[in-house]
Coordinates of C-alpha atoms in Angstrom, one line a residue:
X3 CA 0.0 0.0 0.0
X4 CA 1.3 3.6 -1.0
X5 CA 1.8 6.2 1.5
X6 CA -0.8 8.9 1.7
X7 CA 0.8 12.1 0.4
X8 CA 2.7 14.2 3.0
X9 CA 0.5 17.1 1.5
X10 CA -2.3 16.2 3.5
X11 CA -0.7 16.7 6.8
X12 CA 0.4 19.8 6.2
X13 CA -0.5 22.5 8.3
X14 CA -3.0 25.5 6.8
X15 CA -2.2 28.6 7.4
X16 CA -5.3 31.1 8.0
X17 CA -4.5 35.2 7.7
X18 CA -6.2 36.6 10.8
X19 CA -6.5 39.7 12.0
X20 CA -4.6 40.2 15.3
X21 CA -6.6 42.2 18.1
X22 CA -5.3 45.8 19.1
X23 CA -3.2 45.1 22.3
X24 CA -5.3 46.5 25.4
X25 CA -8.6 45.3 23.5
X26 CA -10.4 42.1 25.3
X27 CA -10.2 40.1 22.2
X28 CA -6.1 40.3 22.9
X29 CA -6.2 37.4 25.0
X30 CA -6.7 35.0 22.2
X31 CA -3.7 35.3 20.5
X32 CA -2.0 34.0 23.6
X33 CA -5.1 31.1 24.0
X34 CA -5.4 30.4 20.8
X35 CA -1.8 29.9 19.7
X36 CA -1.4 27.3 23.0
X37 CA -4.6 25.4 22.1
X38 CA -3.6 25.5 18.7
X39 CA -0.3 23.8 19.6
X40 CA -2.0 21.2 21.9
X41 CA -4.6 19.7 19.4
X42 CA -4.1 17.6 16.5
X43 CA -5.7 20.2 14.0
X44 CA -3.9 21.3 10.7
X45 CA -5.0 25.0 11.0
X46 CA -2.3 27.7 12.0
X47 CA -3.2 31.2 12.5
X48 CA -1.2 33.6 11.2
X49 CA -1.8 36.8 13.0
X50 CA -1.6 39.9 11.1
X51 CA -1.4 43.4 12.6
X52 CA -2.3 46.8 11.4
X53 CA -4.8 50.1 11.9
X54 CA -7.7 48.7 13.2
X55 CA -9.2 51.0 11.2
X56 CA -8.3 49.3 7.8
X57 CA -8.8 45.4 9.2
X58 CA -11.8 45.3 7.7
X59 CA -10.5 46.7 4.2
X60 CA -7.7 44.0 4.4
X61 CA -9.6 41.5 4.5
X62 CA -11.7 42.4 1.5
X63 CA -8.6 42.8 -0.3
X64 CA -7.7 39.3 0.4
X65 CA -4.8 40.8 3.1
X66 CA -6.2 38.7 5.5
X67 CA -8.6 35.7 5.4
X68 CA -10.8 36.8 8.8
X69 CA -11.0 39.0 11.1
X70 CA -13.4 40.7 13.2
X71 CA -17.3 41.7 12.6
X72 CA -20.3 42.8 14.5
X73 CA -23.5 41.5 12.7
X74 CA -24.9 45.4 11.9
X75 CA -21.1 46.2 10.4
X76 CA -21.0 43.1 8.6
X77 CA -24.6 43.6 7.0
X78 CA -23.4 47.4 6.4
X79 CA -20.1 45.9 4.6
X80 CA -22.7 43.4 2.6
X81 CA -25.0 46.1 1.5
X82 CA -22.0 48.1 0.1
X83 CA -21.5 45.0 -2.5
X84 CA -19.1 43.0 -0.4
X85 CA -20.5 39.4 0.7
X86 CA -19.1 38.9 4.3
X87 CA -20.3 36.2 6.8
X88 CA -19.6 35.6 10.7
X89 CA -18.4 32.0 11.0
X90 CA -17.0 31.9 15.0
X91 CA -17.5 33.5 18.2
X92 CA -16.6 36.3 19.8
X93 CA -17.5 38.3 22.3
X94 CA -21.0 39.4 24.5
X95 CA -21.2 42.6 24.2
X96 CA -19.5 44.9 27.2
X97 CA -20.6 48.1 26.2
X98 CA -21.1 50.3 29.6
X99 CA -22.7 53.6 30.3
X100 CA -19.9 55.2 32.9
X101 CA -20.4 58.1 35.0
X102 CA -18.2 59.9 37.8
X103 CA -18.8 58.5 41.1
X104 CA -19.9 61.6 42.7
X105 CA -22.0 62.4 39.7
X106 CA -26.2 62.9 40.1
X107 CA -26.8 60.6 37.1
X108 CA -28.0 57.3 38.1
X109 CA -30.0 56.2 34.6
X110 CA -29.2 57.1 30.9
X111 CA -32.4 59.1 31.0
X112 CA -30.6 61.7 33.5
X113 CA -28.0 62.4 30.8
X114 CA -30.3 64.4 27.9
X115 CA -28.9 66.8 26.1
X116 CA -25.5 66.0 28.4
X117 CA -21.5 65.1 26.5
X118 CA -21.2 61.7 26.1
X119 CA -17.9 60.2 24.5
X120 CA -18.1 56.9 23.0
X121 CA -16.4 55.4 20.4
X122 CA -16.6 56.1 16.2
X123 CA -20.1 55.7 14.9
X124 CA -18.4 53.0 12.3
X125 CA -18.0 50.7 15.4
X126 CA -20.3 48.1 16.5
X127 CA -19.9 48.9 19.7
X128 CA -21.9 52.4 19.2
X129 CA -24.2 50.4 16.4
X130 CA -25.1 48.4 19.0
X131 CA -25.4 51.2 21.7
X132 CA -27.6 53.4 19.8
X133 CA -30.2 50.2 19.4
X134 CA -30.2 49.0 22.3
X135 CA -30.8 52.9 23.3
X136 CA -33.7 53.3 20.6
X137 CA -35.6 50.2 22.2
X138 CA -35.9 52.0 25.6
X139 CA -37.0 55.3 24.2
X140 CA -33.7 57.4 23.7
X141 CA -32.3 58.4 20.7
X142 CA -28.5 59.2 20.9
X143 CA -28.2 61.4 17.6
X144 CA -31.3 63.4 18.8
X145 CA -31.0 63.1 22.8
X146 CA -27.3 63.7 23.6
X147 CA -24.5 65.5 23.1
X148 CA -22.2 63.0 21.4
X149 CA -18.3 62.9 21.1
X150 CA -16.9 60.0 19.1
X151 CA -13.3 59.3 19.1
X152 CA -11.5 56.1 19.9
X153 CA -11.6 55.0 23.6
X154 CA -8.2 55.8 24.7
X155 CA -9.3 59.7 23.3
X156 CA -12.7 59.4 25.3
X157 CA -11.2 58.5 28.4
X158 CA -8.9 61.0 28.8
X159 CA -12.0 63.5 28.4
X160 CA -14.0 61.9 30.8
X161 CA -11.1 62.0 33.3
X162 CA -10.6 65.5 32.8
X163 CA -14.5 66.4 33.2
X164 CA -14.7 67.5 29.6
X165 CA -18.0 65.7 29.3
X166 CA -20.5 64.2 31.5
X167 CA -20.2 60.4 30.6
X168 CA -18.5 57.8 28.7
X169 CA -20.3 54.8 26.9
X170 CA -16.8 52.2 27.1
X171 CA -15.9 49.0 26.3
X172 CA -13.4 47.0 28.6
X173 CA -11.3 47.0 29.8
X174 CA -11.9 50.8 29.8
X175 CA -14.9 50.1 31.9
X176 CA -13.2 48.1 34.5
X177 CA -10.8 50.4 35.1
X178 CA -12.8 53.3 35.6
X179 CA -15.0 52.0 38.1
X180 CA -11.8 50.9 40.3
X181 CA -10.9 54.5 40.0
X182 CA -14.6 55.4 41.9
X183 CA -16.6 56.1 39.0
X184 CA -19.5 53.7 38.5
X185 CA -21.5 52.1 35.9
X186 CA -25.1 53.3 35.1
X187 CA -26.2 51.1 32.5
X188 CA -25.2 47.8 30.3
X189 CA -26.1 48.0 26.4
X190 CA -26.6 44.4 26.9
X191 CA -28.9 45.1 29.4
X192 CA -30.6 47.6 27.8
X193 CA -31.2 45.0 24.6
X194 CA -32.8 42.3 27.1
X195 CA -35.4 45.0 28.8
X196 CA -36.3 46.2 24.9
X197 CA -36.1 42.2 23.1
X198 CA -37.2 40.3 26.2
X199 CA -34.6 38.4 24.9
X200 CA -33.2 36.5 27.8
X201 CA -29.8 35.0 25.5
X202 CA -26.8 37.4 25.1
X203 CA -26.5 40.3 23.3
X204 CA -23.8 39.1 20.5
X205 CA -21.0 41.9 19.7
X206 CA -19.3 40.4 17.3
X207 CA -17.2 37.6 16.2
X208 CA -15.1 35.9 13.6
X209 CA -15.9 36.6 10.0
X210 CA -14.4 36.6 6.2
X211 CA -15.5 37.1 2.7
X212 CA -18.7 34.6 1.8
X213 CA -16.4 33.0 -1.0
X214 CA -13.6 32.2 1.2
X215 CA -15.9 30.7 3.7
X216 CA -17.6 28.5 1.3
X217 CA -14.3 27.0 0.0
X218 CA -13.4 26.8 3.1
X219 CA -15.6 25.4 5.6
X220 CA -14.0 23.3 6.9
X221 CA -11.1 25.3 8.1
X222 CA -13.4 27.8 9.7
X223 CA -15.1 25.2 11.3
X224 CA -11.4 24.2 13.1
X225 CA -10.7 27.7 13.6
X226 CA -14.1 28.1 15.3
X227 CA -13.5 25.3 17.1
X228 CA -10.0 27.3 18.7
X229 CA -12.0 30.4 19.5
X230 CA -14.3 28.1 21.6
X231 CA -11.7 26.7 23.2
X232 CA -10.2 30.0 24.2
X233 CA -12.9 31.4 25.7
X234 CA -14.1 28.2 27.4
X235 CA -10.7 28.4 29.3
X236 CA -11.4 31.6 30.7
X237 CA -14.9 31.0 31.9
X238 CA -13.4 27.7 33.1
X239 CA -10.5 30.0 34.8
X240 CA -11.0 33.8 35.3
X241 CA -7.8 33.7 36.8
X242 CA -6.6 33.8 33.3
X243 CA -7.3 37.3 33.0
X244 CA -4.7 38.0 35.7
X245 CA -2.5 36.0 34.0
X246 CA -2.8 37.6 30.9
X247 CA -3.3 41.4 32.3
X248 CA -0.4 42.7 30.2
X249 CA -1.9 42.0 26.9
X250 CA -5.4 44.2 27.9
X251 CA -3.1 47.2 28.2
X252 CA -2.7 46.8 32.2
X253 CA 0.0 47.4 34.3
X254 CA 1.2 45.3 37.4
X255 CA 0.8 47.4 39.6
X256 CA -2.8 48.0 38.9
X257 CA -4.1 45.5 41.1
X258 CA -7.8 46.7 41.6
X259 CA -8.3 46.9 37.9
X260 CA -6.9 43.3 37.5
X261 CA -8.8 42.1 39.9
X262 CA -12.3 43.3 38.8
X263 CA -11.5 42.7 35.2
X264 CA -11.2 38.9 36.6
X265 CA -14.9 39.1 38.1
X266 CA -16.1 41.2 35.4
X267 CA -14.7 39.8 32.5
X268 CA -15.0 36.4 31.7
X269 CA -18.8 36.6 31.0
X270 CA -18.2 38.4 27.9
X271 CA -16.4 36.1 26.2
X272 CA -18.8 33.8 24.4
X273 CA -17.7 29.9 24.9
X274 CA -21.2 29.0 22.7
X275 CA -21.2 28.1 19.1
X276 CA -24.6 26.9 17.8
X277 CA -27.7 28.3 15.5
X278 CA -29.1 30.2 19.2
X279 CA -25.7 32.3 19.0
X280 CA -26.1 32.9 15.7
X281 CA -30.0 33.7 15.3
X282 CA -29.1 36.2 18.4
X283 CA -26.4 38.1 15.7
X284 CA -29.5 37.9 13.0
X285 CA -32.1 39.4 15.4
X286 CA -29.9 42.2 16.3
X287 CA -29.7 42.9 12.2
X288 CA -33.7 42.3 12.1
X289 CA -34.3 45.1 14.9
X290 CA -31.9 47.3 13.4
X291 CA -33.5 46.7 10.5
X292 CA -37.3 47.8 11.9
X293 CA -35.2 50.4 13.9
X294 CA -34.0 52.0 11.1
X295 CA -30.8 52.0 11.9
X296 CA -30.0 49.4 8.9
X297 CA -31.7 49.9 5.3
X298 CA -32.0 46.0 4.5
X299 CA -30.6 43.1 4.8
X300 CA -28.9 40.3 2.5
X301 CA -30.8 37.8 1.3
X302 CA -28.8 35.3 3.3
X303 CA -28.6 35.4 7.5
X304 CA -25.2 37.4 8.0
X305 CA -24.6 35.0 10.8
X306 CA -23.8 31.1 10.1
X307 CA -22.6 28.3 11.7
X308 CA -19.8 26.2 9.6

């Protein structure tokens, strides 16, 4: 008997986008490249780097092979004439409505016509936080006094007093409240009390071009499969976040931070891979569809499972 060809043993390399360093999605490089090492899979990440701004235009350029969508940026990137699809998890979103601790704001409502920072209205997380917003009655283009800019930018004005509250992400969020200042609200929150949707409210998660993900299905099913694992390990062990502090932008030193991100963070990273996840990512495109927020939709769900 002949020997099977060495070709079908090699490994497979996969483009994907790295996370920005001090994001909560940097933790998987680290998880991802051990688990990847410790299974018997043929898939390799390669991680590449870059403007976080322009991720999304490598990977329609064929630059990378996948990297990171929300499900109202993806169906944006669709309705622009460029067939995307979100394959793998991600992350629950961990948007948070922050104000000083001292402040007299105890509800969004309390904030009208008040300066909020958040972050570029081309991110999901501000997609995301003007839904969940519109389902309880407030309107954040018409309501509030908005400051986009990237989070780093907003917290600085927050901490100077420059406006009145901050809609963050973490590990922004967590740090601020160690600081004293506290936490109002929870977009994901805000979704369930508007949906009655008890599961989740899904950020975003791993997606690439519709034709690469056809041809390849199952290599995003393997690479799925290492996302899983990732953040199944740190549900299973929030003590990784510790571990791993340096990568969300955190010093040593910054104990309290460190240890509320370990309390506070594990929950948003989504250890679930199955049609619920992904009919959650569809709904939010539906609602932001009736919302208004979206124009349409494609003709396929945005969101599928390999």
């Amino acid at each position: 008997m002949s020997a099977l060809p060495a070709s079908l043993f090699a490994e497979e390399v996969v483009k994907v986008e790295q996370p920005n360093a001090g994001s909560a999605g940097a933790v998987w490089k680290p998880l991802i490249e051990k688990a990847a090492a410790q299974t018997k899979g043929i898939v390799r990440p390669q991680w590449i780097g870059g403007d976080p701004g322009l991720s999304q235009v490598q990977l329609l350029a064929g630059a990378i092979d996948v990297g990171f969508f929300g499900p109202i940026g993806a169906v944006e990137t669709d309705l622009r004439g460029n067939d995307v699809v979100i394959f793998a998890p991600g992350l629950i979103n961990h948007g948070s409505w922050i104000v000083k601790g001292d402040s007299s704001f105890r509800t969004p409502e309390d904030l009208k016509n008040k300066r909020i920072a958040t972050q570029p209205e081309t991110s999901e997380t501000y997609r995301q936080a003007r839904l969940a917003a519109s389902l309880n009655g407030l309107d954040l283009r018409r309501d509030f006094q908005v400051i986009f800019g990237p989070p780093t930018a907003n917290l600085a004005l927050f901490e100077r007093g420059d406006v009145d509250a901050v809609i963050t992400i973490e590990p922004i969020s967590s740090r601020l409240i160690a600081k004293g200042a506290r936490e109002i609200a929870r977009v994901r929150d805000q979704w369930k009390k508007g949906t009655g949707d008890d599961r989740p409210l899904f950020l975003g998660g791993q997606g690439g071009r519709r034709e690469w993900f056809d041809q390849n299905r199952s290599t995003a099913r393997e690479l799925a499969g290492l996302y899983i694992e990732a953040n199944k390990q740190i549900k299973a062990n929030p003590k990784l976040i510790a571990d791993l502090h340096q990568v969300l932008g955190l010093r040593d030193d910054d104990r309290a931070t460190i240890d509320l991100l370990v309390k506070r963070l594990p929950e948003i990273y989504s250890g679930e891979w199955s049609p619920a996840v992904a009919n959650v990512a569809n709904k939010v495109v539906d609602v932001a569809v009736t919302s208004g927020i979206l124009k349409g939709k494609p003709a396929r769900p945005i969101c599928e499972i390999a």
